[in-house]
């Protein structure tokens, strides 16, 4: 399989002032399979090609062995009474076992629940209970995180969690041995009960109302998105994709893993979490052809003192996403990392994730000033945020997307689903965008107050709800302000309960430590007497941002 050349959308030649609407046409049909069926087809075609390399441990899987180990884990899930639709959590750093869990849960029709390994007790307890997770796979530890201790702490509040299996613990092998009592015919029978429209994955996005929402994605959603992202990059069985971005996010598990397995390519895991040197060493050693990352990752790699000592001549392409790419960084990625065909992607978890993408032949300006054009089989439009009418091209408005990629909904929250998916099945992204005359899209702002810190989406409301519990805080507003390295950082504007003894930044950070993910913890604090308000009594967050950006 190779990527077909995609012509600009059919509306690109229309007269100035045409509607900001584009539809990605394609001669390549959507895949109608489950993830398990697609993996079987790939393995049958390229059984001896490498499917997965875990660089830190040196372990390798051909597609034949990969399917065998996926099925071994899937049979263990059946033996553990995991039924179609049951939620199985994965709270782990990047490793080969993460990938095996992804495909084994899909094989048996379970719904894998991704849990950010940076989460702490406050967050993981909510996710386990909200999703109704019955079986959890977890890392033992990573850096300062003791996952077993945190699970033990939240377990009493999660009565539906009946078992936790720790990766790297003897319990992992013991769990796998359960499957030896089951016949593979049972796995085939389970597969025959599955539809590509079944839910297969829940990914939690930070909520504007205080808690994360579980975007529920189907086989059809994420398999096709991974496939068409790979098509745009011209992936084939010859490609080897270095994936330093986290698997818990769509960037890793869809744009990385599913793009690879749907094309017979190899997934290379460079490290449990991002390490710039380990990433470049994996590219060199494994002769990777593609490399992923958010701009800050590429900056960290380029700034290594021994960057020039690494042989990156095997690279040709990759994906940069998460935040805008500075022009100078893109120039260096193309020239010094040999990634002449590097691509920019835009999307959101709720859209599986990619809606627009630059193409291999696009020039530097399009790769740095736009987020590309619509992918095949997807529609995008830019509308007036108030009345929903489609804007003319060149006029800013809210970006909306529709098609196979739009999520099934937020898990167990139909009301919140209806707030973002309208009656026409358009997903309202909350991002302000401009569609150019050639169909390329520029993101110019955010309707919501989302902060993007180093590629991580942070919603202020969630942090505000948590900080309201601090005894020294009467009121709090959280905004993003510019940061040279991370793009944005988290600023907490606080009205103290006792003006004579306001909380310090150190106290605030200590209060959050171990209970909020590190990237959500405020790095700046401003003590205030009052917040700027609108005439209707709403806090003017835009004014807070402008005041403190300086």
Coordinates of C-alpha atoms in Angstrom, one line a residue:
X1 CA 0.0 0.0 0.0
X2 CA 1.3 3.4 -0.9
X3 CA -0.1 6.9 -0.5
X4 CA -2.1 8.2 -3.4
X5 CA -1.5 11.8 -4.5
X6 CA -4.3 13.9 -3.2
X7 CA -5.4 16.8 -5.4
X8 CA -6.4 20.0 -3.7
X9 CA -10.1 20.0 -2.7
X10 CA -12.5 20.5 -5.6
X11 CA -13.5 24.0 -4.3
X12 CA -9.9 25.3 -4.5
X13 CA -10.4 27.0 -7.8
X14 CA -13.7 28.7 -6.9
X15 CA -14.0 32.5 -7.0
X16 CA -13.0 34.6 -4.0
X17 CA -15.8 34.8 -1.5
X18 CA -16.9 31.2 -2.0
X19 CA -18.1 29.3 1.1
X20 CA -15.5 28.0 3.6
X21 CA -16.4 24.4 3.0
X22 CA -14.3 21.5 1.7
X23 CA -14.8 17.8 1.2
X24 CA -11.9 15.4 0.9
X25 CA -12.6 13.3 -2.1
X26 CA -10.6 10.1 -2.8
X27 CA -10.6 7.1 -5.1
X28 CA -9.5 5.0 -2.0
X29 CA -12.4 3.6 -0.2
X30 CA -12.9 3.6 3.6
X31 CA -12.0 0.4 5.4
X32 CA -15.0 -1.5 6.7
X33 CA -13.1 -3.8 9.0
X34 CA -12.5 -4.2 12.7
X35 CA -9.0 -3.5 13.9
X36 CA -8.4 -7.2 14.5
X37 CA -9.5 -8.1 11.0
X38 CA -7.2 -5.4 9.5
X39 CA -4.3 -6.7 11.6
X40 CA -4.9 -10.2 10.4
X41 CA -4.8 -9.1 6.7
X42 CA -1.6 -7.2 7.2
X43 CA 0.1 -10.2 9.0
X44 CA -1.0 -12.6 6.3
X45 CA 0.6 -10.3 3.7
X46 CA 3.8 -9.5 5.5
X47 CA 4.3 -12.2 8.2
X48 CA 8.1 -11.9 8.4
X49 CA 8.4 -8.1 8.4
X50 CA 8.9 -6.4 11.7
X51 CA 5.8 -5.0 13.3
X52 CA 7.2 -3.7 16.6
X53 CA 10.5 -2.9 18.2
X54 CA 10.8 -2.0 21.9
X55 CA 14.2 -0.2 21.8
X56 CA 14.8 0.1 25.6
X57 CA 14.6 -3.7 26.0
X58 CA 15.7 -4.8 22.6
X59 CA 12.6 -6.9 22.1
X60 CA 11.3 -7.4 18.5
X61 CA 8.2 -8.8 16.9
X62 CA 7.5 -9.8 13.4
X63 CA 3.9 -9.5 12.3
X64 CA 3.5 -13.3 12.7
X65 CA 4.8 -13.2 16.3
X66 CA 2.9 -10.0 17.0
X67 CA -0.4 -11.6 16.1
X68 CA 0.5 -14.7 18.2
X69 CA 1.2 -12.5 21.3
X70 CA -1.9 -10.4 20.7
X71 CA -4.0 -13.5 20.5
X72 CA -2.4 -14.9 23.6
X73 CA -3.3 -11.8 25.6
X74 CA -6.8 -11.8 24.0
X75 CA -7.4 -15.4 25.1
X76 CA -6.3 -14.4 28.6
X77 CA -8.9 -11.6 28.5
X78 CA -11.6 -14.2 27.5
X79 CA -10.5 -16.4 30.3
X80 CA -10.8 -13.5 32.7
X81 CA -14.5 -13.1 31.6
X82 CA -13.9 -9.8 29.7
X83 CA -17.0 -9.5 27.5
X84 CA -17.9 -7.4 24.5
X85 CA -18.3 -3.8 25.6
X86 CA -16.4 -4.2 28.9
X87 CA -14.0 -1.4 29.7
X88 CA -10.4 -2.3 30.2
X89 CA -8.1 0.4 31.3
X90 CA -4.4 1.0 30.4
X91 CA -2.4 3.3 32.7
X92 CA 1.1 2.9 31.5
X93 CA 4.1 4.6 29.9
X94 CA 5.0 3.7 26.3
X95 CA 6.1 0.0 26.0
X96 CA 5.5 -3.0 23.9
X97 CA 2.8 -4.3 26.3
X98 CA 0.8 -1.1 25.8
X99 CA 0.6 -2.0 22.1
X100 CA -0.4 -5.6 22.8
X101 CA -3.2 -4.4 25.1
X102 CA -4.4 -2.0 22.4
X103 CA -4.9 -4.8 19.8
X104 CA -5.9 -7.6 22.2
X105 CA -8.8 -5.5 23.6
X106 CA -9.9 -4.7 20.1
X107 CA -9.8 -8.4 19.2
X108 CA -12.2 -9.4 22.0
X109 CA -14.5 -6.4 21.6
X110 CA -13.6 -4.7 24.8
X111 CA -13.4 -0.9 25.1
X112 CA -9.8 0.2 26.0
X113 CA -9.8 3.2 28.3
X114 CA -6.6 5.3 27.9
X115 CA -5.3 6.8 31.1
X116 CA -2.6 9.5 31.0
X117 CA 0.4 8.1 33.0
X118 CA 0.9 11.6 34.4
X119 CA -2.5 11.4 36.2
X120 CA -2.6 11.3 39.9
X121 CA -5.1 9.9 42.3
X122 CA -7.7 12.7 41.9
X123 CA -7.8 12.1 38.2
X124 CA -7.3 8.4 37.9
X125 CA -10.0 7.6 40.4
X126 CA -12.5 9.7 38.5
X127 CA -11.7 8.0 35.1
X128 CA -11.8 4.5 36.6
X129 CA -15.2 5.1 38.1
X130 CA -16.8 7.2 35.3
X131 CA -15.8 4.6 32.6
X132 CA -16.7 1.7 34.8
X133 CA -13.3 0.0 34.3
X134 CA -13.4 -3.6 35.5
X135 CA -9.8 -4.6 34.6
X136 CA -6.8 -2.4 34.6
X137 CA -3.3 -2.8 33.1
X138 CA -0.8 -0.5 34.7
X139 CA 2.9 0.2 34.9
X140 CA 4.6 -0.6 38.1
X141 CA 6.4 2.7 38.4
X142 CA 8.0 5.5 36.3
X143 CA 10.2 8.2 37.6
X144 CA 8.4 9.5 40.8
X145 CA 5.2 7.6 40.0
X146 CA 4.3 4.6 42.1
X147 CA 1.2 3.3 40.2
X148 CA 0.6 0.3 42.5
X149 CA 0.4 2.7 45.6
X150 CA -2.0 5.0 43.7
X151 CA -4.3 2.2 42.6
X152 CA -4.4 0.9 46.1
X153 CA -5.4 4.4 47.3
X154 CA -8.3 4.8 44.9
X155 CA -9.5 1.2 44.7
X156 CA -12.1 1.6 47.6
X157 CA -13.8 4.4 45.6
X158 CA -13.9 2.2 42.4
X159 CA -16.0 -0.9 43.3
X160 CA -16.3 -2.0 39.6
X161 CA -12.5 -2.4 39.4
X162 CA -12.1 -6.1 40.1
X163 CA -8.4 -6.7 39.1
X164 CA -5.2 -4.8 38.2
X165 CA -2.4 -6.4 36.2
X166 CA 1.0 -4.7 36.5
X167 CA 3.3 -4.7 33.5
X168 CA 6.8 -5.9 34.5
X169 CA 5.4 -7.8 37.5
X170 CA 5.2 -11.6 37.6
X171 CA 1.4 -11.1 37.6
X172 CA 1.7 -10.2 33.9
X173 CA 2.9 -13.6 32.9
X174 CA 0.5 -15.3 35.3
X175 CA -2.3 -13.4 33.6
X176 CA -1.2 -14.6 30.2
X177 CA -1.1 -18.2 31.3
X178 CA -4.9 -18.0 31.9
X179 CA -5.3 -18.0 28.1
X180 CA -3.8 -21.5 27.7
X181 CA -7.0 -23.0 28.9
X182 CA -9.0 -21.4 26.0
X183 CA -9.2 -22.5 22.4
X184 CA -8.5 -20.1 19.6
X185 CA -11.9 -21.0 18.2
X186 CA -13.4 -18.9 21.0
X187 CA -11.5 -15.9 19.8
X188 CA -12.7 -16.4 16.2
X189 CA -16.3 -16.7 17.5
X190 CA -15.9 -13.5 19.5
X191 CA -14.5 -11.8 16.4
X192 CA -17.6 -12.8 14.3
X193 CA -19.8 -10.9 16.8
X194 CA -18.0 -7.6 16.3
X195 CA -18.9 -4.7 14.1
X196 CA -16.6 -1.9 12.9
X197 CA -19.0 0.5 14.4
X198 CA -18.6 -0.9 17.9
X199 CA -16.9 1.3 20.5
X200 CA -13.2 0.3 20.9
X201 CA -11.6 3.1 22.8
X202 CA -12.3 5.9 25.3
X203 CA -9.9 8.8 25.6
X204 CA -10.4 11.4 28.2
X205 CA -10.1 15.1 27.3
X206 CA -9.8 17.7 30.0
X207 CA -13.3 19.2 30.7
X208 CA -14.4 22.8 30.7
X209 CA -16.8 21.9 33.4
X210 CA -14.4 20.6 36.0
X211 CA -13.8 16.9 35.0
X212 CA -12.6 15.2 31.9
X213 CA -15.0 13.8 29.3
X214 CA -14.5 10.4 27.7
X215 CA -14.5 10.6 23.9
X216 CA -15.7 7.3 22.7
X217 CA -14.2 6.1 19.4
X218 CA -15.1 3.1 17.2
X219 CA -13.0 0.7 15.2
X220 CA -14.2 2.6 12.1
X221 CA -13.2 6.0 13.6
X222 CA -9.6 5.3 14.5
X223 CA -8.7 2.5 12.0
X224 CA -9.6 4.7 9.1
X225 CA -8.0 7.8 10.5
X226 CA -4.7 6.0 11.1
X227 CA -4.9 4.5 7.6
X228 CA -5.5 7.8 5.7
X229 CA -2.9 9.7 7.8
X230 CA -0.5 6.9 6.7
X231 CA -1.7 7.2 3.1
X232 CA -0.9 10.9 3.1
X233 CA 2.6 10.1 4.2
X234 CA 2.9 7.3 1.5
X235 CA 3.5 4.6 4.1
X236 CA 4.3 1.1 3.0
X237 CA 5.7 -2.1 4.5
X238 CA 9.2 -0.5 4.0
X239 CA 8.5 2.2 6.6
X240 CA 9.7 2.3 10.2
X241 CA 8.0 4.8 12.4
X242 CA 9.7 6.2 15.5
X243 CA 6.9 7.0 18.0
X244 CA 8.2 9.1 21.0
X245 CA 4.8 10.7 21.5
X246 CA 2.6 9.0 24.2
X247 CA 0.4 6.0 23.3
X248 CA -2.4 7.2 25.6
X249 CA -3.1 10.0 23.1
X250 CA -4.4 9.6 19.6
X251 CA -1.1 10.9 18.3
X252 CA 0.6 7.7 19.4
X253 CA -2.0 5.0 19.2
X254 CA -3.8 6.1 16.0
X255 CA -1.4 8.2 13.9
X256 CA 1.4 6.0 15.1
X257 CA 0.3 2.4 15.8
X258 CA -2.7 2.1 13.5
X259 CA -1.1 4.0 10.6
X260 CA 1.7 1.4 10.9
X261 CA -0.2 -1.8 11.2
X262 CA -2.7 -0.8 8.4
X263 CA 0.3 -0.5 6.0
X264 CA 2.6 -3.3 7.2
X265 CA 5.1 -0.7 8.7
X266 CA 7.1 -1.1 11.9
X267 CA 6.4 0.7 15.2
X268 CA 9.6 1.7 17.0
X269 CA 9.3 2.6 20.7
X270 CA 12.3 4.7 21.6
X271 CA 11.7 5.1 25.4
X272 CA 9.0 4.9 28.0
X273 CA 8.5 8.7 27.8
X274 CA 10.1 11.3 25.7
X275 CA 13.9 11.4 25.8
X276 CA 15.5 13.4 22.9
X277 CA 18.7 11.5 22.9
X278 CA 17.0 8.1 23.1
X279 CA 14.7 9.2 20.2
X280 CA 17.6 10.0 17.9
X281 CA 19.5 6.9 18.9
X282 CA 16.5 4.8 18.0
X283 CA 16.1 6.5 14.6
X284 CA 19.8 5.8 13.9
X285 CA 19.9 2.3 15.1
X286 CA 16.6 1.1 13.6
X287 CA 17.0 3.1 10.4
X288 CA 13.6 4.8 10.9
X289 CA 12.0 6.5 8.0
X290 CA 9.5 8.6 9.9
X291 CA 9.6 10.5 13.2
X292 CA 6.8 12.0 15.2
X293 CA 6.6 14.8 17.8
X294 CA 5.2 18.1 18.9
X295 CA 7.4 21.2 18.1
X296 CA 9.0 21.2 21.5
X297 CA 10.2 17.6 21.0
X298 CA 11.9 18.5 17.7
X299 CA 13.5 21.6 19.3
X300 CA 14.9 19.4 22.2
X301 CA 16.4 17.0 19.6
X302 CA 17.9 19.7 17.5
X303 CA 19.4 21.4 20.6
X304 CA 21.3 18.3 21.8
X305 CA 25.0 19.1 22.0
X306 CA 25.8 16.0 20.0
X307 CA 22.9 16.3 17.6
X308 CA 25.2 16.3 14.5
X309 CA 26.7 13.0 15.6
X310 CA 23.5 11.1 14.9
X311 CA 23.0 9.5 11.5
X312 CA 19.4 10.5 10.5
X313 CA 19.9 9.8 6.8
X314 CA 17.2 7.1 6.8
X315 CA 14.4 9.7 7.6
X316 CA 12.2 11.0 4.9
X317 CA 8.9 12.0 6.6
X318 CA 7.1 12.3 9.9
X319 CA 4.4 14.3 11.7
X320 CA 4.6 17.5 13.7
X321 CA 1.4 18.4 15.6
X322 CA 0.1 19.8 18.8
X323 CA 0.9 23.4 18.3
X324 CA 2.2 25.7 15.5
X325 CA 5.7 25.0 14.2
X326 CA 8.1 28.0 14.1
X327 CA 9.5 28.6 10.6
X328 CA 13.1 28.2 11.7
X329 CA 12.4 24.9 13.4
X330 CA 10.7 23.6 10.3
X331 CA 13.7 24.6 8.2
X332 CA 16.1 22.7 10.4
X333 CA 13.8 19.6 10.6
X334 CA 13.7 19.5 6.8
X335 CA 17.4 20.2 6.2
X336 CA 19.2 18.8 9.2
X337 CA 16.9 15.8 10.0
X338 CA 16.4 14.9 6.3
X339 CA 12.6 15.1 6.8
X340 CA 11.8 16.6 3.5
X341 CA 8.2 15.2 3.5
X342 CA 7.4 16.1 7.1
X343 CA 3.7 16.8 7.6
X344 CA 1.6 19.0 9.9
X345 CA -1.6 17.6 11.3
X346 CA -4.6 19.2 13.0
X347 CA -7.4 17.6 14.9
X348 CA -8.8 16.7 18.3
X349 CA -9.5 13.5 20.2
X350 CA -13.2 13.8 19.4
X351 CA -12.3 13.4 15.7
X352 CA -10.1 10.4 15.9
X353 CA -8.0 12.8 15.7
X354 CA -6.9 14.2 12.3
X355 CA -9.2 16.4 10.2
X356 CA -6.6 18.4 8.1
X357 CA -3.1 17.6 7.1
X358 CA -0.4 19.1 4.9
X359 CA 0.8 17.0 2.0
X360 CA 4.3 15.8 1.1
X361 CA 4.7 18.3 -1.7
X362 CA 3.6 21.3 0.3
X363 CA 6.0 24.3 0.6
X364 CA 7.4 25.7 3.8
X365 CA 4.8 28.5 4.0
X366 CA 1.9 26.0 4.0
X367 CA 3.6 23.8 6.5
X368 CA 4.2 26.6 9.0
X369 CA 1.3 29.0 8.4
X370 CA -1.5 26.4 7.9
X371 CA -2.6 23.1 9.3
X372 CA -3.1 21.6 5.8
X373 CA -6.3 20.7 4.0
X374 CA -9.1 18.2 4.6
X375 CA -8.3 14.5 4.7
X376 CA -10.2 12.1 2.4
X377 CA -13.8 11.2 3.3
X378 CA -14.0 14.2 5.8
X379 CA -15.8 17.5 5.5
X380 CA -14.8 20.7 7.1
X381 CA -16.4 24.1 7.2
X382 CA -15.9 27.5 9.0
X383 CA -19.1 29.0 10.4
X384 CA -20.2 32.0 12.4
X385 CA -20.0 30.9 16.0
X386 CA -23.3 32.5 16.8
X387 CA -25.7 31.6 14.0
X388 CA -23.9 28.7 12.5
X389 CA -23.9 30.1 8.9
X390 CA -20.9 29.1 6.8
X391 CA -18.5 32.0 6.3
X392 CA -16.9 33.0 3.1
X393 CA -13.3 31.9 2.5
X394 CA -10.8 34.2 4.1
X395 CA -13.2 35.1 6.9
X396 CA -12.6 33.7 10.4
X397 CA -15.1 31.6 12.2
X398 CA -15.5 28.3 14.1
X399 CA -14.0 25.2 12.5
X400 CA -16.4 22.3 12.2
X401 CA -15.8 18.8 10.9
X402 CA -18.0 15.9 9.8
X403 CA -17.5 12.4 8.6
X404 CA -16.4 8.9 9.6
X405 CA -14.0 10.4 12.2
X406 CA -16.5 12.1 14.5
X407 CA -16.7 10.2 17.8
X408 CA -19.7 8.2 18.9
X409 CA -20.1 10.6 21.8
X410 CA -18.8 11.3 25.3
X411 CA -19.1 8.2 27.4
X412 CA -22.3 8.2 29.4
X413 CA -22.8 11.9 28.8
X414 CA -25.4 12.5 26.1
X415 CA -26.0 16.1 27.2
X416 CA -22.3 17.0 26.8
X417 CA -22.2 15.2 23.5
X418 CA -25.1 17.3 22.2
X419 CA -23.2 20.5 23.1
X420 CA -20.5 19.7 20.5
X421 CA -22.2 17.5 17.9
X422 CA -25.1 19.2 16.2
X423 CA -28.2 17.7 14.5
X424 CA -26.3 17.5 11.3
X425 CA -23.5 15.4 12.9
X426 CA -21.0 18.4 12.6
X427 CA -18.4 18.4 15.4
X428 CA -17.8 21.9 16.7
X429 CA -14.2 22.2 17.5
X430 CA -14.2 25.5 19.4
X431 CA -11.2 26.7 17.4
X432 CA -11.3 29.8 15.3
X433 CA -10.0 29.2 11.8
X434 CA -9.7 30.8 8.3
X435 CA -10.1 28.7 5.2
X436 CA -7.9 30.0 2.4
X437 CA -9.0 30.2 -1.2
X438 CA -6.9 27.0 -1.9
X439 CA -8.7 25.1 0.8
X440 CA -5.9 25.2 3.3
X441 CA -6.9 26.0 6.9
X442 CA -5.2 28.4 9.4
X443 CA -6.0 28.2 13.1
X444 CA -6.2 31.8 14.4
X445 CA -7.4 31.4 17.9
X446 CA -9.6 29.5 20.3
X447 CA -13.2 30.1 21.3
X448 CA -12.7 28.0 24.4
X449 CA -10.0 28.9 26.9
X450 CA -7.9 25.9 26.2
X451 CA -4.2 26.2 27.0
X452 CA -1.7 24.2 24.9
X453 CA 1.4 23.5 26.9
X454 CA 4.0 21.5 25.1
X455 CA 1.4 19.8 23.0
X456 CA -0.8 18.9 26.0
X457 CA -4.3 20.4 26.0
X458 CA -5.2 21.9 29.4
X459 CA -8.6 23.2 30.2
X460 CA -8.6 25.9 32.9
X461 CA -12.0 25.0 34.4
X462 CA -10.7 21.6 35.6
X463 CA -7.8 23.3 37.4
X464 CA -10.1 26.0 38.8
X465 CA -12.5 23.4 40.2
X466 CA -9.6 21.7 41.9
X467 CA -8.0 24.9 43.3
X468 CA -11.4 26.0 44.8
X469 CA -10.7 23.3 47.4
X470 CA -7.6 25.1 48.7
X471 CA -8.5 26.7 52.1
X472 CA -6.6 29.9 51.3
X473 CA -8.4 30.6 48.0
X474 CA -11.7 32.5 47.7
X475 CA -11.8 32.6 43.9
X476 CA -9.5 31.6 41.1
X477 CA -9.2 32.0 37.4
X478 CA -6.7 30.1 35.3
X479 CA -5.4 31.3 31.9
X480 CA -2.6 30.5 29.6
X481 CA 0.2 33.0 29.0
X482 CA 3.1 32.8 26.5
X483 CA 6.1 30.6 27.3
X484 CA 9.3 30.4 25.2
X485 CA 9.8 26.6 25.5
X486 CA 6.3 25.2 26.0
X487 CA 4.2 27.7 23.9
X488 CA 2.0 28.5 26.9
X489 CA 2.2 28.1 30.7
X490 CA -0.5 27.9 33.3
X491 CA -1.1 31.1 35.3
X492 CA -3.4 31.1 38.3
X493 CA -5.0 34.4 39.2
X494 CA -6.2 34.1 42.8
X495 CA -8.3 36.2 45.1
X496 CA -7.2 35.0 48.6
X497 CA -9.5 34.2 51.5
X498 CA -7.3 36.2 53.8
X499 CA -5.7 39.2 52.0
X500 CA -3.1 39.5 54.7
X501 CA -1.9 35.9 54.2
X502 CA -2.2 35.0 50.5
X503 CA -1.0 31.6 49.3
X504 CA 2.4 31.5 47.7
X505 CA 3.2 29.8 44.4
X506 CA 5.2 27.1 46.3
X507 CA 2.2 26.4 48.5
X508 CA -0.1 26.2 45.5
X509 CA 2.2 23.8 43.7
X510 CA 2.6 21.6 46.8
X511 CA -1.2 21.4 47.1
X512 CA -1.4 20.2 43.5
X513 CA 1.5 17.8 43.6
X514 CA 0.5 14.2 43.3
X515 CA -3.1 15.1 42.7
X516 CA -2.9 16.8 39.3
X517 CA -0.7 15.9 36.3
X518 CA 2.5 18.0 36.2
X519 CA 1.5 19.9 33.1
X520 CA -1.7 21.2 34.8
X521 CA 0.1 22.6 37.9
X522 CA 0.3 26.4 37.7
X523 CA 3.8 27.7 37.1
X524 CA 2.8 31.3 37.7
X525 CA 0.6 33.0 40.4
X526 CA -1.0 36.4 40.5
X527 CA -2.7 37.6 43.7
X528 CA -5.6 39.9 42.9
X529 CA -8.3 41.9 44.7
X530 CA -10.9 41.4 42.0
X531 CA -11.2 40.1 38.4
X532 CA -12.1 42.2 35.4
X533 CA -15.8 41.5 34.6
X534 CA -18.1 42.0 31.7
X535 CA -21.4 43.9 32.1
X536 CA -23.2 40.6 32.4
X537 CA -21.0 39.5 35.3
X538 CA -18.6 37.1 33.5
X539 CA -14.9 37.2 34.1
X540 CA -13.0 38.7 31.2
X541 CA -10.4 36.0 30.7
X542 CA -9.1 37.7 27.6
X543 CA -8.2 40.7 29.7
X544 CA -6.4 38.5 32.3
X545 CA -4.4 36.9 29.5
X546 CA -3.5 40.3 28.0
X547 CA -2.5 41.8 31.3
X548 CA -0.3 39.0 32.4
X549 CA 1.2 38.0 29.1
X550 CA 3.4 41.1 29.6

